Amino acid sequence: MSGPGVSLEVVDLAKSWGAVDVLQDVNFGIEPGGFLTLLGPSGCGKSTILRLVSGLDEVSGGQILIGGKDVARIPAAERNIGMVFQNYALFPHMTIAENITYGLNVRKVPKAEKEKALARVAELMALGKLLDRKPSQLSGGQQQRVALARVLVSDRPLVLMDEPLSNLDAKLRVEIRSEIRSLNKKLGITVVYVTHDQSEALSMSDRVVLMNAGNVSQVGTPQELYDRPANTFAAAFIGTPPMNLLSPEDVRAPATFAPEGGMEARDVIFGVRPESLSLGRAGAEFSATARVESLEYEGKVFLVHLIAPSGTRFIAAHSGDGAPEEGSEVTVGWSASQTHLFSKTDGNRRDFTL
Ligand SMILES: Nc1ncnc2c1ncn2[C@@H]1O[C@H](COP(=O)(O)OP(=O)(O)O)[C@@H](O)[C@H]1O
Ligand SMILES: [Mg+2]
């Protein structure tokens, strides 16, 4: 069974295919037993990082430190890493028990030890009653639990998971998400998890690495990414719906407002989360006037789709009574502490004074 996890640190990792750089200067780390998520849109390099860490592909540059030891140039088989893929092919002609212990057979683990490991992992993953079945007799969620069990039984201190839930329906995803998280905490194994779904990343992780086109955009705890996005990419990627980005001509700011770092007020982008906007809040520190384009009912809140005079579209999440009428003009207000500021030139976060 899995012992305590190991630390992982990736230093200046780079990968090119011929002349094409797919990863540059990737740096992040996670302590033993931690849960780290690689998050980003499709094609940003998440799977490539997992393939480099596991040894399926060769690095073009940089180091991969597992428990402090650089494994970037040693064979995959010597890295002692478990991996769960999106397409977790189970062997259709084998029983669930045979599928789970397949790797142990290959490694010629003695029978008694194998059966003990199987019993324990079957109990952990609630698969005890299903061990004699074939994969086709299991639901999608059960099959995915078998794929996880197959990795857990192999006693690896570091497990990599590449979008393991994306074939499951929404309800099952939420269920297995919390199972994976509690396994990580219960067993103390280190997990590196890949997803393009920011809500999955925020809900599961100790630490998130947000990737943008082969580069690290921001590394931090889920709260840090939500509360202080480092740039407009992070701002527009995190949150449901994500942060609104407004140009200075659409925003009424206090007369004393001044961006730091010698930036002109016209060179900024204002960021404000939909849940920070209050409708008709006269006297708020910051405000914007806009036309209501449409309303979206979300159960707990109305998402009010707005269009500013400049043509910029943005969203207010309205939770009080009385949603505004479509086509009407509204003023939305927010406070200085809810204001995020970015440079129009490089997209990076800036401070401001009032
Ligand atoms: N074997 C390969 N040869 C050339 N380009 C590749 C190869 N594998 C991946 N890529 C490119 O690397 C980039 C990152 O891919 P990938 O890591 O799979 O992204 P993600 O998992 O974030 O969706 C993509 O642009 C992809 O086309
Ligand atoms: Mg991928």
mmCIF file of C-alpha atoms and ligand atoms in Angstrom:
data_model
loop_
_atom_site.group_PDB
_atom_site.id
_atom_site.type_symbol
_atom_site.label_atom_id
_atom_site.label_comp_id
_atom_site.label_asym_id
_atom_site.label_seq_id
_atom_site.Cartn_x
_atom_site.Cartn_y
_atom_site.Cartn_z
ATOM 1 C CA MET A 1 0.000 0.000 0.000
ATOM 2 C CA SER A 2 1.127 3.549 -0.600
ATOM 3 C CA GLY A 3 3.500 4.881 1.977
ATOM 4 C CA PRO A 4 3.929 8.568 2.653
ATOM 5 C CA GLY A 5 4.326 10.791 -0.369
ATOM 6 C CA VAL A 6 7.437 12.439 -1.738
ATOM 7 C CA SER A 7 8.128 16.045 -2.667
ATOM 8 C CA LEU A 8 8.217 17.100 -6.318
ATOM 9 C CA GLU A 9 10.019 20.137 -7.644
ATOM 10 C CA VAL A 10 10.232 21.130 -11.273
ATOM 11 C CA VAL A 11 13.026 23.599 -12.141
ATOM 12 C CA ASP A 12 13.287 25.539 -15.424
ATOM 13 C CA LEU A 13 11.569 22.709 -17.278
ATOM 14 C CA ALA A 14 11.530 23.112 -21.071
ATOM 15 C CA LYS A 15 10.273 20.982 -23.954
ATOM 16 C CA SER A 16 10.491 21.510 -27.705
ATOM 17 C CA TRP A 17 9.384 19.333 -30.585
ATOM 18 C CA GLY A 18 11.820 20.256 -33.326
ATOM 19 C CA ALA A 19 11.693 24.027 -33.649
ATOM 20 C CA VAL A 20 8.432 24.314 -31.708
ATOM 21 C CA ASP A 21 8.746 25.252 -28.017
ATOM 22 C CA VAL A 22 5.798 23.779 -26.148
ATOM 23 C CA LEU A 23 7.085 24.507 -22.605
ATOM 24 C CA GLN A 24 9.368 27.259 -21.323
ATOM 25 C CA ASP A 25 10.747 28.060 -17.849
ATOM 26 C CA VAL A 26 8.241 25.926 -15.959
ATOM 27 C CA ASN A 27 8.857 26.116 -12.208
ATOM 28 C CA PHE A 28 6.690 24.764 -9.383
ATOM 29 C CA GLY A 29 6.876 22.503 -6.353
ATOM 30 C CA ILE A 30 4.738 20.524 -3.936
ATOM 31 C CA GLU A 31 5.565 19.114 -0.504
ATOM 32 C CA PRO A 32 5.162 15.399 0.395
ATOM 33 C CA GLY A 33 1.474 14.444 0.550
ATOM 34 C CA GLY A 34 0.375 17.654 -1.172
ATOM 35 C CA PHE A 35 -2.195 17.995 -3.953
ATOM 36 C CA LEU A 36 -0.987 20.106 -6.883
ATOM 37 C CA THR A 37 -3.110 20.864 -9.937
ATOM 38 C CA LEU A 38 -1.907 21.887 -13.394
ATOM 39 C CA LEU A 39 -4.717 24.050 -14.776
ATOM 40 C CA GLY A 40 -5.125 25.697 -18.157
ATOM 41 C CA PRO A 41 -6.915 25.645 -21.504
ATOM 42 C CA SER A 42 -6.516 22.777 -23.953
ATOM 43 C CA GLY A 43 -3.099 22.774 -25.639
ATOM 44 C CA CYS A 44 -1.275 24.809 -22.943
ATOM 45 C CA GLY A 45 1.143 21.961 -22.078
ATOM 46 C CA LYS A 46 -0.408 20.199 -19.067
ATOM 47 C CA SER A 47 -0.134 16.639 -20.421
ATOM 48 C CA THR A 48 3.365 17.378 -21.701
ATOM 49 C CA ILE A 49 4.464 18.238 -18.143
ATOM 50 C CA LEU A 50 3.016 14.953 -16.824
ATOM 51 C CA ARG A 51 4.703 12.989 -19.602
ATOM 52 C CA LEU A 52 8.047 14.616 -18.759
ATOM 53 C CA VAL A 53 7.650 14.004 -15.009
ATOM 54 C CA SER A 54 6.676 10.363 -15.575
ATOM 55 C CA GLY A 55 9.479 9.816 -18.087
ATOM 56 C CA LEU A 56 7.276 8.972 -21.082
ATOM 57 C CA ASP A 57 8.959 11.841 -22.963
ATOM 58 C CA GLU A 58 12.440 13.328 -22.652
ATOM 59 C CA VAL A 59 12.986 16.847 -21.322
ATOM 60 C CA SER A 60 14.678 19.468 -23.524
ATOM 61 C CA GLY A 61 15.981 21.266 -20.441
ATOM 62 C CA GLY A 62 15.584 21.616 -16.683
ATOM 63 C CA GLN A 63 15.318 19.387 -13.654
ATOM 64 C CA ILE A 64 12.652 17.175 -12.113
ATOM 65 C CA LEU A 65 13.420 16.641 -8.424
ATOM 66 C CA ILE A 66 11.540 13.806 -6.734
ATOM 67 C CA GLY A 67 12.369 13.685 -3.025
ATOM 68 C CA GLY A 68 15.213 16.082 -3.844
ATOM 69 C CA LYS A 69 16.811 13.809 -6.469
ATOM 70 C CA ASP A 70 16.897 14.831 -10.155
ATOM 71 C CA VAL A 71 15.196 12.084 -12.193
ATOM 72 C CA ALA A 72 14.954 14.031 -15.473
ATOM 73 C CA ARG A 73 17.465 11.734 -17.176
ATOM 74 C CA ILE A 74 16.697 8.353 -15.601
ATOM 75 C CA PRO A 75 14.307 5.780 -17.154
ATOM 76 C CA ALA A 76 10.580 5.946 -16.401
ATOM 77 C CA ALA A 77 10.614 2.546 -14.683
ATOM 78 C CA GLU A 78 13.072 3.822 -12.049
ATOM 79 C CA ARG A 79 11.009 6.875 -11.092
ATOM 80 C CA ASN A 80 8.412 4.983 -9.010
ATOM 81 C CA ILE A 81 5.457 7.029 -10.267
ATOM 82 C CA GLY A 82 1.816 5.958 -10.703
ATOM 83 C CA MET A 83 -0.311 7.389 -13.496
ATOM 84 C CA VAL A 84 -4.051 7.620 -14.205
ATOM 85 C CA PHE A 85 -5.119 8.733 -17.683
ATOM 86 C CA GLN A 86 -8.329 10.181 -19.070
ATOM 87 C CA ASN A 87 -8.843 7.047 -21.143
ATOM 88 C CA TYR A 88 -8.259 4.496 -18.407
ATOM 89 C CA ALA A 89 -8.447 1.397 -20.617
ATOM 90 C CA LEU A 90 -9.350 -1.591 -18.433
ATOM 91 C CA PHE A 91 -8.708 -5.049 -19.879
ATOM 92 C CA PRO A 92 -12.201 -6.203 -20.980
ATOM 93 C CA HIS A 93 -11.545 -9.952 -20.693
ATOM 94 C CA MET A 94 -10.141 -9.747 -17.144
ATOM 95 C CA THR A 95 -12.149 -9.484 -13.929
ATOM 96 C CA ILE A 96 -11.976 -6.314 -11.838
ATOM 97 C CA ALA A 97 -9.648 -8.085 -9.366
ATOM 98 C CA GLU A 98 -7.333 -9.135 -12.212
ATOM 99 C CA ASN A 99 -7.389 -5.626 -13.640
ATOM 100 C CA ILE A 100 -6.434 -4.102 -10.288
ATOM 101 C CA THR A 101 -3.570 -6.530 -9.615
ATOM 102 C CA TYR A 102 -2.275 -6.650 -13.196
ATOM 103 C CA GLY A 103 0.737 -4.446 -12.401
ATOM 104 C CA LEU A 104 1.574 -6.506 -9.312
ATOM 105 C CA ASN A 105 1.600 -9.701 -11.435
ATOM 106 C CA VAL A 106 3.955 -8.066 -13.903
ATOM 107 C CA ARG A 107 6.238 -7.198 -10.986
ATOM 108 C CA LYS A 108 5.907 -10.783 -9.616
ATOM 109 C CA VAL A 109 4.654 -9.717 -6.184
ATOM 110 C CA PRO A 110 4.040 -12.849 -4.002
ATOM 111 C CA LYS A 111 0.412 -14.098 -3.918
ATOM 112 C CA ALA A 112 -0.304 -13.460 -0.217
ATOM 113 C CA GLU A 113 1.012 -9.906 -0.403
ATOM 114 C CA LYS A 114 -0.961 -9.300 -3.587
ATOM 115 C CA GLU A 115 -4.219 -10.476 -2.011
ATOM 116 C CA LYS A 116 -3.705 -8.323 1.040
ATOM 117 C CA ALA A 117 -3.080 -5.238 -1.101
ATOM 118 C CA LEU A 118 -6.131 -6.008 -3.248
ATOM 119 C CA ALA A 119 -8.410 -6.427 -0.220
ATOM 120 C CA ARG A 120 -7.295 -3.140 1.259
ATOM 121 C CA VAL A 121 -7.647 -1.099 -1.904
ATOM 122 C CA ALA A 122 -11.012 -2.709 -2.733
ATOM 123 C CA GLU A 123 -12.287 -1.601 0.663
ATOM 124 C CA LEU A 124 -10.869 1.912 0.249
ATOM 125 C CA MET A 125 -12.503 2.372 -3.151
ATOM 126 C CA ALA A 126 -15.751 0.523 -2.231
ATOM 127 C CA LEU A 127 -15.190 -2.118 -4.920
ATOM 128 C CA GLY A 128 -15.415 -5.230 -2.704
ATOM 129 C CA LYS A 129 -18.647 -6.558 -4.235
ATOM 130 C CA LEU A 130 -17.516 -5.983 -7.799
ATOM 131 C CA LEU A 131 -14.196 -7.839 -7.877
ATOM 132 C CA ASP A 132 -15.481 -10.857 -9.844
ATOM 133 C CA ARG A 133 -17.231 -8.799 -12.516
ATOM 134 C CA LYS A 134 -15.903 -7.795 -15.934
ATOM 135 C CA PRO A 135 -15.444 -4.075 -16.771
ATOM 136 C CA SER A 136 -18.493 -4.073 -19.096
ATOM 137 C CA GLN A 137 -20.675 -4.922 -16.069
ATOM 138 C CA LEU A 138 -19.645 -1.697 -14.275
ATOM 139 C CA SER A 139 -20.893 1.897 -14.587
ATOM 140 C CA GLY A 140 -18.524 4.633 -15.776
ATOM 141 C CA GLY A 141 -17.951 5.848 -12.226
ATOM 142 C CA GLN A 142 -17.186 2.330 -10.990
ATOM 143 C CA GLN A 143 -14.744 1.782 -13.874
ATOM 144 C CA GLN A 144 -12.979 5.014 -12.980
ATOM 145 C CA ARG A 145 -12.692 3.859 -9.363
ATOM 146 C CA VAL A 146 -11.079 0.634 -10.652
ATOM 147 C CA ALA A 147 -8.561 2.716 -12.617
ATOM 148 C CA LEU A 148 -7.724 4.634 -9.424
ATOM 149 C CA ALA A 149 -7.529 1.385 -7.410
ATOM 150 C CA ARG A 150 -5.112 -0.052 -9.972
ATOM 151 C CA VAL A 151 -2.740 2.834 -9.333
ATOM 152 C CA LEU A 152 -3.200 2.910 -5.549
ATOM 153 C CA VAL A 153 -2.492 -0.826 -5.196
ATOM 154 C CA SER A 154 0.919 -0.331 -6.779
ATOM 155 C CA ASP A 155 2.255 1.549 -3.755
ATOM 156 C CA ARG A 156 3.621 4.678 -5.436
ATOM 157 C CA PRO A 157 4.473 7.755 -3.363
ATOM 158 C CA LEU A 158 3.696 10.072 -6.326
ATOM 159 C CA VAL A 159 0.628 9.704 -8.543
ATOM 160 C CA LEU A 160 -0.028 11.743 -11.698
ATOM 161 C CA MET A 161 -3.625 12.080 -12.949
ATOM 162 C CA ASP A 162 -4.388 13.485 -16.407
ATOM 163 C CA GLU A 163 -8.003 14.733 -16.602
ATOM 164 C CA PRO A 164 -9.221 11.469 -15.021
ATOM 165 C CA LEU A 165 -12.832 12.606 -14.615
ATOM 166 C CA SER A 166 -13.572 14.225 -17.957
ATOM 167 C CA ASN A 167 -15.508 11.209 -19.300
ATOM 168 C CA LEU A 168 -17.932 11.232 -16.364
ATOM 169 C CA ASP A 169 -21.189 13.142 -15.919
ATOM 170 C CA ALA A 170 -21.282 16.248 -13.717
ATOM 171 C CA LYS A 171 -22.700 14.593 -10.578
ATOM 172 C CA LEU A 172 -20.221 11.706 -10.638
ATOM 173 C CA ARG A 173 -17.348 14.118 -11.246
ATOM 174 C CA VAL A 174 -18.147 15.972 -8.033
ATOM 175 C CA GLU A 175 -18.401 12.680 -6.107
ATOM 176 C CA ILE A 176 -15.146 11.152 -7.340
ATOM 177 C CA ARG A 177 -13.403 14.519 -7.016
ATOM 178 C CA SER A 178 -13.958 14.422 -3.267
ATOM 179 C CA GLU A 179 -12.997 10.723 -3.105
ATOM 180 C CA ILE A 180 -9.663 11.492 -4.788
ATOM 181 C CA ARG A 181 -9.103 14.376 -2.420
ATOM 182 C CA SER A 182 -9.806 12.279 0.681
ATOM 183 C CA LEU A 183 -7.577 9.440 -0.602
ATOM 184 C CA ASN A 184 -4.771 11.949 -1.008
ATOM 185 C CA LYS A 185 -5.213 13.126 2.578
ATOM 186 C CA LYS A 186 -5.827 9.650 4.068
ATOM 187 C CA LEU A 187 -2.923 7.889 2.351
ATOM 188 C CA GLY A 188 -0.505 10.805 2.310
ATOM 189 C CA ILE A 189 0.484 10.198 -1.315
ATOM 190 C CA THR A 190 1.550 13.206 -3.372
ATOM 191 C CA VAL A 191 -0.849 13.915 -6.256
ATOM 192 C CA VAL A 192 -0.268 15.956 -9.394
ATOM 193 C CA TYR A 193 -3.629 16.434 -11.063
ATOM 194 C CA VAL A 194 -4.379 17.894 -14.500
ATOM 195 C CA THR A 195 -7.617 19.624 -15.461
ATOM 196 C CA HIS A 196 -8.932 22.415 -17.695
ATOM 197 C CA ASP A 197 -11.814 22.957 -15.250
ATOM 198 C CA GLN A 198 -11.035 25.810 -12.868
ATOM 199 C CA SER A 199 -13.758 24.892 -10.369
ATOM 200 C CA GLU A 200 -12.301 21.377 -10.122
ATOM 201 C CA ALA A 201 -8.835 22.885 -9.552
ATOM 202 C CA LEU A 202 -10.028 25.342 -6.903
ATOM 203 C CA SER A 203 -12.019 22.744 -4.974
ATOM 204 C CA MET A 204 -9.387 19.979 -4.821
ATOM 205 C CA SER A 205 -5.952 21.541 -4.637
ATOM 206 C CA ASP A 206 -3.451 22.685 -2.046
ATOM 207 C CA ARG A 207 -1.653 24.489 -4.845
ATOM 208 C CA VAL A 208 -2.535 25.402 -8.424
ATOM 209 C CA VAL A 209 -0.179 26.002 -11.363
ATOM 210 C CA LEU A 210 -2.058 28.006 -13.985
ATOM 211 C CA MET A 211 -0.561 27.480 -17.454
ATOM 212 C CA ASN A 212 -0.909 29.746 -20.490
ATOM 213 C CA ALA A 213 0.551 28.635 -23.846
ATOM 214 C CA GLY A 214 3.507 26.690 -22.423
ATOM 215 C CA ASN A 215 4.311 29.223 -19.690
ATOM 216 C CA VAL A 216 3.380 29.366 -16.023
ATOM 217 C CA SER A 217 0.936 32.232 -15.574
ATOM 218 C CA GLN A 218 0.571 31.987 -11.786
ATOM 219 C CA VAL A 219 1.349 29.534 -8.976
ATOM 220 C CA GLY A 220 -0.538 29.755 -5.689
ATOM 221 C CA THR A 221 -3.216 28.410 -3.391
ATOM 222 C CA PRO A 222 -6.772 28.437 -4.784
ATOM 223 C CA GLN A 223 -7.506 31.483 -2.584
ATOM 224 C CA GLU A 224 -4.472 33.358 -3.893
ATOM 225 C CA LEU A 225 -5.513 32.784 -7.500
ATOM 226 C CA TYR A 226 -9.072 33.909 -6.757
ATOM 227 C CA ASP A 227 -8.226 36.867 -4.501
ATOM 228 C CA ARG A 228 -5.152 38.223 -6.285
ATOM 229 C CA PRO A 229 -4.899 37.125 -9.928
ATOM 230 C CA ALA A 230 -1.374 37.971 -11.099
ATOM 231 C CA ASN A 231 -2.455 39.039 -14.587
ATOM 232 C CA THR A 232 -5.476 39.421 -16.878
ATOM 233 C CA PHE A 233 -5.141 35.804 -18.070
ATOM 234 C CA ALA A 234 -5.541 34.479 -14.511
ATOM 235 C CA ALA A 235 -8.320 37.013 -13.862
ATOM 236 C CA ALA A 236 -10.282 35.859 -16.913
ATOM 237 C CA PHE A 237 -9.687 32.133 -16.245
ATOM 238 C CA ILE A 238 -10.670 31.802 -12.556
ATOM 239 C CA GLY A 239 -14.237 32.219 -11.293
ATOM 240 C CA THR A 240 -17.743 31.316 -12.467
ATOM 241 C CA PRO A 241 -18.315 33.539 -14.333
ATOM 242 C CA PRO A 242 -14.744 34.890 -14.402
ATOM 243 C CA MET A 243 -13.628 38.400 -13.444
ATOM 244 C CA ASN A 244 -14.916 41.317 -15.523
ATOM 245 C CA LEU A 245 -12.243 43.396 -17.242
ATOM 246 C CA LEU A 246 -13.220 47.018 -17.893
ATOM 247 C CA SER A 247 -11.434 49.862 -19.620
ATOM 248 C CA PRO A 248 -10.938 53.215 -17.831
ATOM 249 C CA GLU A 249 -13.504 55.012 -20.014
ATOM 250 C CA ASP A 250 -16.243 52.746 -18.591
ATOM 251 C CA VAL A 251 -15.310 53.204 -14.928
ATOM 252 C CA ARG A 252 -15.976 56.141 -12.586
ATOM 253 C CA ALA A 253 -13.089 56.092 -10.086
ATOM 254 C CA PRO A 254 -12.454 58.447 -7.130
ATOM 255 C CA ALA A 255 -10.651 61.673 -8.136
ATOM 256 C CA THR A 256 -7.669 60.633 -5.999
ATOM 257 C CA PHE A 257 -7.272 57.255 -7.754
ATOM 258 C CA ALA A 258 -3.704 56.740 -9.003
ATOM 259 C CA PRO A 259 -2.073 53.589 -10.348
ATOM 260 C CA GLU A 260 1.404 52.906 -8.915
ATOM 261 C CA GLY A 261 4.596 52.450 -10.901
ATOM 262 C CA GLY A 262 4.321 55.611 -13.030
ATOM 263 C CA MET A 263 1.417 54.327 -15.082
ATOM 264 C CA GLU A 264 -1.138 56.730 -16.587
ATOM 265 C CA ALA A 265 -4.754 56.188 -15.499
ATOM 266 C CA ARG A 266 -5.700 55.556 -19.144
ATOM 267 C CA ASP A 267 -3.201 52.663 -19.413
ATOM 268 C CA VAL A 268 -4.975 50.441 -16.904
ATOM 269 C CA ILE A 269 -7.533 47.665 -17.021
ATOM 270 C CA PHE A 270 -9.965 47.456 -14.115
ATOM 271 C CA GLY A 271 -10.915 44.005 -12.852
ATOM 272 C CA VAL A 272 -13.985 43.344 -10.723
ATOM 273 C CA ARG A 273 -15.750 40.046 -9.998
ATOM 274 C CA PRO A 274 -19.419 39.680 -11.002
ATOM 275 C CA GLU A 275 -20.272 38.857 -7.357
ATOM 276 C CA SER A 276 -18.677 42.155 -6.207
ATOM 277 C CA LEU A 277 -21.004 44.344 -8.289
ATOM 278 C CA SER A 278 -24.125 45.770 -6.628
ATOM 279 C CA LEU A 279 -26.884 47.156 -8.769
ATOM 280 C CA GLY A 280 -27.945 50.752 -8.206
ATOM 281 C CA ARG A 281 -25.406 51.329 -5.464
ATOM 282 C CA ALA A 282 -25.196 55.110 -5.425
ATOM 283 C CA GLY A 283 -22.142 56.509 -3.659
ATOM 284 C CA ALA A 284 -19.968 53.422 -4.156
ATOM 285 C CA GLU A 285 -16.240 54.167 -4.491
ATOM 286 C CA PHE A 286 -16.145 52.789 -8.046
ATOM 287 C CA SER A 287 -19.074 52.572 -10.450
ATOM 288 C CA ALA A 288 -20.065 51.989 -14.057
ATOM 289 C CA THR A 289 -23.229 52.673 -16.002
ATOM 290 C CA ALA A 290 -24.419 50.097 -18.496
ATOM 291 C CA ARG A 291 -27.425 48.737 -20.378
ATOM 292 C CA VAL A 292 -28.972 45.386 -19.392
ATOM 293 C CA GLU A 293 -28.627 43.104 -22.370
ATOM 294 C CA SER A 294 -30.084 39.899 -20.949
ATOM 295 C CA LEU A 295 -30.735 37.997 -17.744
ATOM 296 C CA GLU A 296 -29.719 34.474 -16.910
ATOM 297 C CA TYR A 297 -31.416 32.688 -14.023
ATOM 298 C CA GLU A 298 -28.943 30.588 -12.016
ATOM 299 C CA GLY A 299 -31.054 29.494 -9.042
ATOM 300 C CA LYS A 300 -29.301 31.408 -6.285
ATOM 301 C CA VAL A 301 -28.503 34.484 -8.393
ATOM 302 C CA PHE A 302 -29.431 36.245 -11.615
ATOM 303 C CA LEU A 303 -26.525 36.807 -13.952
ATOM 304 C CA VAL A 304 -27.169 40.258 -15.386
ATOM 305 C CA HIS A 305 -25.411 40.615 -18.754
ATOM 306 C CA LEU A 306 -24.411 44.240 -19.241
ATOM 307 C CA ILE A 307 -23.005 46.327 -22.053
ATOM 308 C CA ALA A 308 -20.966 49.449 -21.268
ATOM 309 C CA PRO A 309 -21.041 52.587 -23.480
ATOM 310 C CA SER A 310 -17.697 51.545 -25.021
ATOM 311 C CA GLY A 311 -19.260 48.241 -26.101
ATOM 312 C CA THR A 312 -17.496 46.139 -23.444
ATOM 313 C CA ARG A 313 -19.676 43.314 -22.144
ATOM 314 C CA PHE A 314 -19.613 42.349 -18.475
ATOM 315 C CA ILE A 315 -21.669 40.494 -15.900
ATOM 316 C CA ALA A 316 -23.152 41.293 -12.483
ATOM 317 C CA ALA A 317 -24.286 38.440 -10.229
ATOM 318 C CA HIS A 318 -27.432 39.815 -8.590
ATOM 319 C CA SER A 319 -28.755 37.980 -5.548
ATOM 320 C CA GLY A 320 -31.350 40.398 -4.131
ATOM 321 C CA ASP A 321 -35.022 40.638 -5.158
ATOM 322 C CA GLY A 322 -36.183 42.367 -8.303
ATOM 323 C CA ALA A 323 -33.882 41.688 -11.231
ATOM 324 C CA PRO A 324 -33.552 44.722 -13.527
ATOM 325 C CA GLU A 325 -35.443 44.825 -16.815
ATOM 326 C CA GLU A 326 -33.821 43.935 -20.093
ATOM 327 C CA GLY A 327 -32.959 47.088 -22.046
ATOM 328 C CA SER A 328 -32.863 49.327 -18.957
ATOM 329 C CA GLU A 329 -29.884 51.471 -17.872
ATOM 330 C CA VAL A 330 -28.336 50.543 -14.547
ATOM 331 C CA THR A 331 -25.471 51.726 -12.380
ATOM 332 C CA VAL A 332 -23.307 49.113 -10.699
ATOM 333 C CA GLY A 333 -21.016 49.996 -7.800
ATOM 334 C CA TRP A 334 -18.146 48.356 -5.979
ATOM 335 C CA SER A 335 -15.496 49.216 -3.408
ATOM 336 C CA ALA A 336 -11.762 49.855 -3.653
ATOM 337 C CA SER A 337 -11.030 46.537 -1.903
ATOM 338 C CA GLN A 338 -12.966 44.749 -4.666
ATOM 339 C CA THR A 339 -10.990 46.535 -7.389
ATOM 340 C CA HIS A 340 -8.173 44.732 -9.215
ATOM 341 C CA LEU A 341 -5.845 46.674 -11.449
ATOM 342 C CA PHE A 342 -3.803 45.483 -14.424
ATOM 343 C CA SER A 343 -1.501 47.138 -16.937
ATOM 344 C CA LYS A 344 -2.906 47.401 -20.451
ATOM 345 C CA THR A 345 0.649 47.019 -21.778
ATOM 346 C CA ASP A 346 1.755 43.730 -20.198
ATOM 347 C CA GLY A 347 -1.444 42.499 -18.517
ATOM 348 C CA ASN A 348 0.272 42.219 -15.119
ATOM 349 C CA ARG A 349 -1.285 43.147 -11.795
ATOM 350 C CA ARG A 350 -0.535 46.621 -10.410
ATOM 351 C CA ASP A 351 -1.192 48.374 -7.103
ATOM 352 C CA PHE A 352 -2.979 51.683 -6.763
ATOM 353 C CA THR A 353 -3.480 54.427 -4.206
ATOM 354 C CA LEU A 354 -6.574 56.433 -3.336
HETATM 355 N N1 LIG B 1 4.547 14.721 -30.112
HETATM 356 C C1 LIG B 1 4.294 16.017 -30.342
HETATM 357 N N2 LIG B 1 4.827 16.659 -31.402
HETATM 358 C C2 LIG B 1 4.584 17.964 -31.620
HETATM 359 N N3 LIG B 1 3.825 18.734 -30.836
HETATM 360 C C3 LIG B 1 3.264 18.167 -29.749
HETATM 361 C C4 LIG B 1 3.470 16.779 -29.455
HETATM 362 N N4 LIG B 1 2.778 16.502 -28.309
HETATM 363 C C5 LIG B 1 2.180 17.666 -27.936
HETATM 364 N N5 LIG B 1 2.466 18.660 -28.807
HETATM 365 C C6 LIG B 1 1.984 20.060 -28.726
HETATM 366 O O1 LIG B 1 2.290 20.560 -27.442
HETATM 367 C C7 LIG B 1 1.303 21.458 -27.003
HETATM 368 C C8 LIG B 1 0.841 21.079 -25.621
HETATM 369 O O2 LIG B 1 0.110 19.866 -25.692
HETATM 370 P P1 LIG B 1 -0.472 19.160 -24.400
HETATM 371 O O3 LIG B 1 0.587 19.069 -23.366
HETATM 372 O O4 LIG B 1 -1.094 17.882 -24.832
HETATM 373 O O5 LIG B 1 -1.591 20.195 -23.929
HETATM 374 P P2 LIG B 1 -2.764 20.026 -22.844
HETATM 375 O O6 LIG B 1 -2.586 18.713 -22.141
HETATM 376 O O7 LIG B 1 -2.597 21.222 -21.943
HETATM 377 O O8 LIG B 1 -4.048 20.108 -23.603
HETATM 378 C C9 LIG B 1 0.191 21.437 -28.049
HETATM 379 O O9 LIG B 1 0.315 22.572 -28.850
HETATM 380 C C10 LIG B 1 0.477 20.170 -28.815
HETATM 381 O O10 LIG B 1 0.043 20.286 -30.128
HETATM 382 MG MG MG B 2 -3.895 17.074 -22.055
#
